[in-house]
Amino acid sequence: MGGTFDPIHIGHLIAASSVYEALNLDSVVFIPAGDPWQKRDRELSPGQQRLEMVKLATENDARFQVSDVEIARSGPTYAVDTVREWKRLNPSDELFWIVGSDALSGIPSWHEWEAFVSEVTIVAVNRVGQNDSVPFDFVSVDMPEVRISATELRDRFINGLDTKYLVPKNVSQYISDQGLYQT
Ligand code: ATP
Ligand code: MG
């Protein structure tokens, strides 16, 4: 499951948990993007901090893993590179790429998207947002919908509004310790 995770929130965790169960996966690997080039128009927290938040959010769940491959790689983050690197190191793995349904229609704008969708099974969890038809096959998984986004959460932190139950407690603590999302 790729993403910016700025910050990780319960929408991501419920999505991962739902797909793990529905598809009987061995694990879900969270992969924070190093340089999410399609989001260059907005401010982004440093990769190490986004990675740390993902680690904190998943540390007590044995079903979940975290990979720093995209943070460690330089240049714009392309999922196709991540998948190729993963396959080279783990040639026998069957790979799925989890997205919210809002992100499906963006995939054809990804670098080498046709190669990408041929290397993985795309899995879409339901999320409020546009749901256009897309030029590739994907598997749908139902999840209890959480209408929360990292964008809304950043605004909540900036404005000192309540974020309890929306972000894991240790992640909230990290955000306050590090002074993230102050302005
Ligand atoms: P932002 O508002 O900064 O775009 P986001 O909440 O969309 O943040 P991302 O890191 O962009 O979080 O999302 C990573 C992946 O998780 C995407 O595929 C996205 O569709 C999915 N996702 C995020 N929030 C939810 C949610 N509440 N329910 C289902 N899927 C979600
Ligand atoms: Mg998003």
PDB file of C-alpha atoms and ligand atoms in Angstrom:
ATOM      1  CA  MET A   1       0.000   0.000   0.000  1.00  0.00           C
ATOM      2  CA  GLY A   2       1.642   3.150  -1.198  1.00  0.00           C
ATOM      3  CA  GLY A   3       0.824   6.659  -0.106  1.00  0.00           C
ATOM      4  CA  THR A   4       2.114   9.910   1.210  1.00  0.00           C
ATOM      5  CA  PHE A   5       0.996   9.132   4.764  1.00  0.00           C
ATOM      6  CA  ASP A   6       1.270  12.766   5.859  1.00  0.00           C
ATOM      7  CA  PRO A   7       0.053  11.636   8.377  1.00  0.00           C
ATOM      8  CA  ILE A   8      -1.078   8.001   8.408  1.00  0.00           C
ATOM      9  CA  HIS A   9      -4.641   7.719   9.770  1.00  0.00           C
ATOM     10  CA  ILE A  10      -7.271   5.101  10.539  1.00  0.00           C
ATOM     11  CA  GLY A  11      -8.577   5.187   6.949  1.00  0.00           C
ATOM     12  CA  HIS A  12      -5.263   3.670   5.811  1.00  0.00           C
ATOM     13  CA  LEU A  13      -5.232   1.115   8.626  1.00  0.00           C
ATOM     14  CA  ILE A  14      -8.827  -0.008   8.125  1.00  0.00           C
ATOM     15  CA  ALA A  15      -8.206  -0.280   4.377  1.00  0.00           C
ATOM     16  CA  ALA A  16      -5.125  -2.445   4.934  1.00  0.00           C
ATOM     17  CA  SER A  17      -6.884  -4.606   7.481  1.00  0.00           C
ATOM     18  CA  SER A  18      -9.928  -5.109   5.247  1.00  0.00           C
ATOM     19  CA  VAL A  19      -7.828  -6.114   2.237  1.00  0.00           C
ATOM     20  CA  TYR A  20      -5.615  -8.403   4.307  1.00  0.00           C
ATOM     21  CA  GLU A  21      -8.696 -10.291   5.453  1.00  0.00           C
ATOM     22  CA  ALA A  22     -10.678 -10.238   2.196  1.00  0.00           C
ATOM     23  CA  LEU A  23      -7.792 -11.478   0.031  1.00  0.00           C
ATOM     24  CA  ASN A  24      -6.192 -13.684   2.663  1.00  0.00           C
ATOM     25  CA  LEU A  25      -2.837 -11.949   2.235  1.00  0.00           C
ATOM     26  CA  ASP A  26       0.384 -12.900   4.005  1.00  0.00           C
ATOM     27  CA  SER A  27       1.062  -9.293   4.924  1.00  0.00           C
ATOM     28  CA  VAL A  28       0.398  -5.711   3.978  1.00  0.00           C
ATOM     29  CA  VAL A  29       3.462  -3.583   3.390  1.00  0.00           C
ATOM     30  CA  PHE A  30       3.080   0.167   3.844  1.00  0.00           C
ATOM     31  CA  ILE A  31       5.407   2.062   1.514  1.00  0.00           C
ATOM     32  CA  PRO A  32       5.578   5.814   2.082  1.00  0.00           C
ATOM     33  CA  ALA A  33       6.490   7.688  -1.090  1.00  0.00           C
ATOM     34  CA  GLY A  34       9.838   9.481  -1.060  1.00  0.00           C
ATOM     35  CA  ASP A  35       9.023  12.150  -3.607  1.00  0.00           C
ATOM     36  CA  PRO A  36       5.312  12.069  -4.491  1.00  0.00           C
ATOM     37  CA  TRP A  37       5.859  14.162  -7.621  1.00  0.00           C
ATOM     38  CA  GLN A  38       2.157  14.578  -8.346  1.00  0.00           C
ATOM     39  CA  LYS A  39       1.797  16.453  -5.043  1.00  0.00           C
ATOM     40  CA  ARG A  40       4.640  18.938  -5.621  1.00  0.00           C
ATOM     41  CA  ASP A  41       2.193  21.827  -5.375  1.00  0.00           C
ATOM     42  CA  ARG A  42       1.885  21.390  -1.627  1.00  0.00           C
ATOM     43  CA  GLU A  43       4.101  21.238   1.412  1.00  0.00           C
ATOM     44  CA  LEU A  44       5.241  17.768   2.421  1.00  0.00           C
ATOM     45  CA  SER A  45       6.646  16.529   5.713  1.00  0.00           C
ATOM     46  CA  PRO A  46      10.137  14.996   5.488  1.00  0.00           C
ATOM     47  CA  GLY A  47      10.224  11.351   4.431  1.00  0.00           C
ATOM     48  CA  GLN A  48      11.854  10.194   7.665  1.00  0.00           C
ATOM     49  CA  GLN A  49       9.025  11.655   9.730  1.00  0.00           C
ATOM     50  CA  ARG A  50       6.308  10.170   7.517  1.00  0.00           C
ATOM     51  CA  LEU A  51       8.121   6.834   7.657  1.00  0.00           C
ATOM     52  CA  GLU A  52       8.365   7.021  11.451  1.00  0.00           C
ATOM     53  CA  MET A  53       4.632   7.724  11.772  1.00  0.00           C
ATOM     54  CA  VAL A  54       3.847   4.685   9.607  1.00  0.00           C
ATOM     55  CA  LYS A  55       6.137   2.553  11.786  1.00  0.00           C
ATOM     56  CA  LEU A  56       4.469   3.781  14.965  1.00  0.00           C
ATOM     57  CA  ALA A  57       0.979   3.180  13.586  1.00  0.00           C
ATOM     58  CA  THR A  58       1.737  -0.402  12.563  1.00  0.00           C
ATOM     59  CA  GLU A  59       4.207  -1.579  15.226  1.00  0.00           C
ATOM     60  CA  ASN A  60       1.672  -3.591  17.199  1.00  0.00           C
ATOM     61  CA  ASP A  61       0.085  -5.386  14.273  1.00  0.00           C
ATOM     62  CA  ALA A  62       1.940  -8.458  13.026  1.00  0.00           C
ATOM     63  CA  ARG A  63      -0.014  -8.391   9.744  1.00  0.00           C
ATOM     64  CA  PHE A  64       1.601  -5.099   8.787  1.00  0.00           C
ATOM     65  CA  GLN A  65       5.111  -4.272   7.595  1.00  0.00           C
ATOM     66  CA  VAL A  66       6.771  -1.036   6.584  1.00  0.00           C
ATOM     67  CA  SER A  67       9.216  -0.550   3.733  1.00  0.00           C
ATOM     68  CA  ASP A  68      11.526   2.410   3.297  1.00  0.00           C
ATOM     69  CA  VAL A  69      12.437   1.584  -0.324  1.00  0.00           C
ATOM     70  CA  GLU A  70      10.680   4.636  -1.739  1.00  0.00           C
ATOM     71  CA  ILE A  71      12.068   6.971   0.925  1.00  0.00           C
ATOM     72  CA  ALA A  72      15.566   5.580   0.338  1.00  0.00           C
ATOM     73  CA  ARG A  73      15.407   5.931  -3.450  1.00  0.00           C
ATOM     74  CA  SER A  74      16.274   9.313  -4.918  1.00  0.00           C
ATOM     75  CA  GLY A  75      14.331  11.075  -7.631  1.00  0.00           C
ATOM     76  CA  PRO A  76      10.586  11.086  -8.229  1.00  0.00           C
ATOM     77  CA  THR A  77       8.800   8.091  -6.743  1.00  0.00           C
ATOM     78  CA  TYR A  78       7.406   5.722  -9.335  1.00  0.00           C
ATOM     79  CA  ALA A  79       5.426   2.716  -8.110  1.00  0.00           C
ATOM     80  CA  VAL A  80       6.621   0.723 -11.108  1.00  0.00           C
ATOM     81  CA  ASP A  81      10.212   1.023  -9.823  1.00  0.00           C
ATOM     82  CA  THR A  82       9.099  -0.165  -6.397  1.00  0.00           C
ATOM     83  CA  VAL A  83       7.337  -3.192  -7.827  1.00  0.00           C
ATOM     84  CA  ARG A  84      10.309  -4.109 -10.041  1.00  0.00           C
ATOM     85  CA  GLU A  85      12.707  -3.803  -7.131  1.00  0.00           C
ATOM     86  CA  TRP A  86      10.423  -5.905  -4.941  1.00  0.00           C
ATOM     87  CA  LYS A  87      10.123  -8.609  -7.601  1.00  0.00           C
ATOM     88  CA  ARG A  88      13.843  -8.742  -8.112  1.00  0.00           C
ATOM     89  CA  LEU A  89      14.394  -9.375  -4.394  1.00  0.00           C
ATOM     90  CA  ASN A  90      11.332 -11.610  -3.894  1.00  0.00           C
ATOM     91  CA  PRO A  91      10.669 -13.276  -7.243  1.00  0.00           C
ATOM     92  CA  SER A  92       8.087 -15.717  -5.912  1.00  0.00           C
ATOM     93  CA  ASP A  93       5.828 -13.119  -4.271  1.00  0.00           C
ATOM     94  CA  GLU A  94       2.408 -12.416  -5.716  1.00  0.00           C
ATOM     95  CA  LEU A  95       1.903  -8.674  -5.492  1.00  0.00           C
ATOM     96  CA  PHE A  96      -1.163  -6.538  -4.914  1.00  0.00           C
ATOM     97  CA  TRP A  97      -1.256  -2.755  -4.834  1.00  0.00           C
ATOM     98  CA  ILE A  98      -3.884  -1.259  -2.571  1.00  0.00           C
ATOM     99  CA  VAL A  99      -5.470   2.093  -3.339  1.00  0.00           C
ATOM    100  CA  GLY A 100      -8.565   3.984  -2.288  1.00  0.00           C
ATOM    101  CA  SER A 101     -11.131   4.086  -5.078  1.00  0.00           C
ATOM    102  CA  ASP A 102     -10.524   7.853  -5.370  1.00  0.00           C
ATOM    103  CA  ALA A 103      -6.959   7.099  -6.475  1.00  0.00           C
ATOM    104  CA  LEU A 104      -7.922   4.568  -9.179  1.00  0.00           C
ATOM    105  CA  SER A 105      -8.613   7.099 -11.887  1.00  0.00           C
ATOM    106  CA  GLY A 106      -5.193   8.672 -11.311  1.00  0.00           C
ATOM    107  CA  ILE A 107      -3.252   5.502 -12.080  1.00  0.00           C
ATOM    108  CA  PRO A 108      -3.181   6.093 -15.865  1.00  0.00           C
ATOM    109  CA  SER A 109      -1.201   9.250 -15.123  1.00  0.00           C
ATOM    110  CA  TRP A 110       1.496   7.260 -13.278  1.00  0.00           C
ATOM    111  CA  HIS A 111       4.904   6.658 -14.809  1.00  0.00           C
ATOM    112  CA  GLU A 112       4.801   3.540 -17.049  1.00  0.00           C
ATOM    113  CA  TRP A 113       1.341   2.754 -15.711  1.00  0.00           C
ATOM    114  CA  GLU A 114       0.659  -0.035 -18.201  1.00  0.00           C
ATOM    115  CA  ALA A 115       3.748  -1.921 -17.077  1.00  0.00           C
ATOM    116  CA  PHE A 116       2.802  -1.204 -13.475  1.00  0.00           C
ATOM    117  CA  VAL A 117      -0.737  -2.624 -13.701  1.00  0.00           C
ATOM    118  CA  SER A 118       0.584  -5.698 -15.495  1.00  0.00           C
ATOM    119  CA  GLU A 119       2.993  -6.465 -12.629  1.00  0.00           C
ATOM    120  CA  VAL A 120       0.505  -6.252  -9.745  1.00  0.00           C
ATOM    121  CA  THR A 121      -3.147  -6.855  -9.020  1.00  0.00           C
ATOM    122  CA  ILE A 122      -4.695  -3.487  -8.265  1.00  0.00           C
ATOM    123  CA  VAL A 123      -7.003  -3.584  -5.266  1.00  0.00           C
ATOM    124  CA  ALA A 124      -9.408  -0.708  -4.660  1.00  0.00           C
ATOM    125  CA  VAL A 125     -11.144  -0.089  -1.356  1.00  0.00           C
ATOM    126  CA  ASN A 126     -14.252   2.016  -1.363  1.00  0.00           C
ATOM    127  CA  ARG A 127     -13.703   5.652  -0.562  1.00  0.00           C
ATOM    128  CA  VAL A 128     -15.841   8.700  -1.148  1.00  0.00           C
ATOM    129  CA  GLY A 129     -14.642  10.476  -4.265  1.00  0.00           C
ATOM    130  CA  GLN A 130     -14.869  10.090  -7.973  1.00  0.00           C
ATOM    131  CA  ASN A 131     -15.221   6.575  -9.315  1.00  0.00           C
ATOM    132  CA  ASP A 132     -14.721   6.762 -13.063  1.00  0.00           C
ATOM    133  CA  SER A 133     -14.236   3.691 -15.181  1.00  0.00           C
ATOM    134  CA  VAL A 134     -10.581   2.873 -15.670  1.00  0.00           C
ATOM    135  CA  PRO A 135      -8.668   1.195 -18.506  1.00  0.00           C
ATOM    136  CA  PHE A 136      -7.343  -1.734 -16.435  1.00  0.00           C
ATOM    137  CA  ASP A 137      -8.675  -4.560 -14.285  1.00  0.00           C
ATOM    138  CA  PHE A 138      -8.850  -4.279 -10.528  1.00  0.00           C
ATOM    139  CA  VAL A 139     -10.297  -6.092  -7.543  1.00  0.00           C
ATOM    140  CA  SER A 140     -12.739  -4.273  -5.264  1.00  0.00           C
ATOM    141  CA  VAL A 141     -12.705  -4.782  -1.519  1.00  0.00           C
ATOM    142  CA  ASP A 142     -15.343  -3.405   0.766  1.00  0.00           C
ATOM    143  CA  MET A 143     -14.322  -1.595   3.929  1.00  0.00           C
ATOM    144  CA  PRO A 144     -16.202   0.257   6.632  1.00  0.00           C
ATOM    145  CA  GLU A 145     -15.997   3.751   5.180  1.00  0.00           C
ATOM    146  CA  VAL A 146     -14.073   6.402   7.053  1.00  0.00           C
ATOM    147  CA  ARG A 147     -14.455   9.827   5.512  1.00  0.00           C
ATOM    148  CA  ILE A 148     -11.133  11.110   6.664  1.00  0.00           C
ATOM    149  CA  SER A 149      -8.141  12.318   4.698  1.00  0.00           C
ATOM    150  CA  ALA A 150      -4.640  13.324   5.699  1.00  0.00           C
ATOM    151  CA  THR A 151      -5.407  16.784   4.290  1.00  0.00           C
ATOM    152  CA  GLU A 152      -8.307  17.201   6.698  1.00  0.00           C
ATOM    153  CA  LEU A 153      -6.190  15.888   9.556  1.00  0.00           C
ATOM    154  CA  ARG A 154      -3.355  18.326   8.859  1.00  0.00           C
ATOM    155  CA  ASP A 155      -5.948  21.115   9.042  1.00  0.00           C
ATOM    156  CA  ARG A 156      -7.240  19.698  12.300  1.00  0.00           C
ATOM    157  CA  PHE A 157      -3.751  19.622  13.823  1.00  0.00           C
ATOM    158  CA  ILE A 158      -2.994  23.139  12.579  1.00  0.00           C
ATOM    159  CA  ASN A 159      -6.215  24.444  14.101  1.00  0.00           C
ATOM    160  CA  GLY A 160      -5.879  22.491  17.336  1.00  0.00           C
ATOM    161  CA  LEU A 161      -9.075  20.515  16.654  1.00  0.00           C
ATOM    162  CA  ASP A 162      -9.786  17.042  17.948  1.00  0.00           C
ATOM    163  CA  THR A 163      -8.003  14.164  16.172  1.00  0.00           C
ATOM    164  CA  LYS A 164      -8.592  11.500  18.802  1.00  0.00           C
ATOM    165  CA  TYR A 165      -9.608   8.114  17.302  1.00  0.00           C
ATOM    166  CA  LEU A 166      -8.706   9.350  13.799  1.00  0.00           C
ATOM    167  CA  VAL A 167      -4.939   8.964  14.190  1.00  0.00           C
ATOM    168  CA  PRO A 168      -3.299   6.336  16.437  1.00  0.00           C
ATOM    169  CA  LYS A 169      -2.375   7.734  19.825  1.00  0.00           C
ATOM    170  CA  ASN A 170       1.372   7.205  19.429  1.00  0.00           C
ATOM    171  CA  VAL A 171       1.276   8.981  16.063  1.00  0.00           C
ATOM    172  CA  SER A 172      -0.510  11.980  17.608  1.00  0.00           C
ATOM    173  CA  GLN A 173       2.112  12.021  20.331  1.00  0.00           C
ATOM    174  CA  TYR A 174       4.907  11.959  17.718  1.00  0.00           C
ATOM    175  CA  ILE A 175       3.245  14.800  15.787  1.00  0.00           C
ATOM    176  CA  SER A 176       3.152  16.939  18.893  1.00  0.00           C
ATOM    177  CA  ASP A 177       6.706  15.980  19.991  1.00  0.00           C
ATOM    178  CA  GLN A 178       8.096  16.829  16.556  1.00  0.00           C
ATOM    179  CA  GLY A 179       6.023  19.973  16.158  1.00  0.00           C
ATOM    180  CA  LEU A 180       4.521  18.732  12.891  1.00  0.00           C
ATOM    181  CA  TYR A 181       1.526  20.510  11.317  1.00  0.00           C
ATOM    182  CA  GLN A 182       1.895  23.712  13.297  1.00  0.00           C
ATOM    183  CA  THR A 183       1.289  26.132  10.440  1.00  0.00           C
TER     184      THR A 183
HETATM  185  P1  ATP B   1      -4.016  13.424   1.254  1.00  0.00           P
HETATM  186  O1  ATP B   1      -5.274  14.103   1.726  1.00  0.00           O
HETATM  187  O2  ATP B   1      -2.768  14.103   1.703  1.00  0.00           O
HETATM  188  O3  ATP B   1      -4.032  13.060  -0.192  1.00  0.00           O
HETATM  189  P2  ATP B   1      -4.867  10.757   1.967  1.00  0.00           P
HETATM  190  O4  ATP B   1      -5.712  10.697   3.199  1.00  0.00           O
HETATM  191  O5  ATP B   1      -5.555  10.657   0.656  1.00  0.00           O
HETATM  192  O6  ATP B   1      -3.963  12.055   2.060  1.00  0.00           O
HETATM  193  P3  ATP B   1      -2.678   9.221   1.005  1.00  0.00           P
HETATM  194  O7  ATP B   1      -1.392   9.028   1.683  1.00  0.00           O
HETATM  195  O8  ATP B   1      -2.748  10.107  -0.171  1.00  0.00           O
HETATM  196  O9  ATP B   1      -3.740   9.698   2.122  1.00  0.00           O
HETATM  197  O10 ATP B   1      -3.354   7.837   0.666  1.00  0.00           O
HETATM  198  C1  ATP B   1      -2.689   6.639   0.418  1.00  0.00           C
HETATM  199  C2  ATP B   1      -3.713   5.653  -0.098  1.00  0.00           C
HETATM  200  O11 ATP B   1      -4.718   5.418   0.901  1.00  0.00           O
HETATM  201  C3  ATP B   1      -4.470   6.151  -1.333  1.00  0.00           C
HETATM  202  O12 ATP B   1      -4.641   5.075  -2.212  1.00  0.00           O
HETATM  203  C4  ATP B   1      -5.801   6.613  -0.780  1.00  0.00           C
HETATM  204  O13 ATP B   1      -6.850   6.521  -1.715  1.00  0.00           O
HETATM  205  C5  ATP B   1      -6.008   5.650   0.377  1.00  0.00           C
HETATM  206  N1  ATP B   1      -6.822   6.245   1.436  1.00  0.00           N
HETATM  207  C6  ATP B   1      -6.543   7.354   2.145  1.00  0.00           C
HETATM  208  N2  ATP B   1      -7.510   7.633   3.016  1.00  0.00           N
HETATM  209  C7  ATP B   1      -8.454   6.667   2.866  1.00  0.00           C
HETATM  210  C8  ATP B   1      -9.726   6.408   3.485  1.00  0.00           C
HETATM  211  N3  ATP B   1     -10.213   7.222   4.409  1.00  0.00           N
HETATM  212  N4  ATP B   1     -10.423   5.329   3.080  1.00  0.00           N
HETATM  213  C9  ATP B   1      -9.913   4.517   2.099  1.00  0.00           C
HETATM  214  N5  ATP B   1      -8.730   4.699   1.479  1.00  0.00           N
HETATM  215  C10 ATP B   1      -8.009   5.760   1.846  1.00  0.00           C
HETATM  216 MG    MG B   2      -4.748  11.217  -1.148  1.00  0.00          MG
END
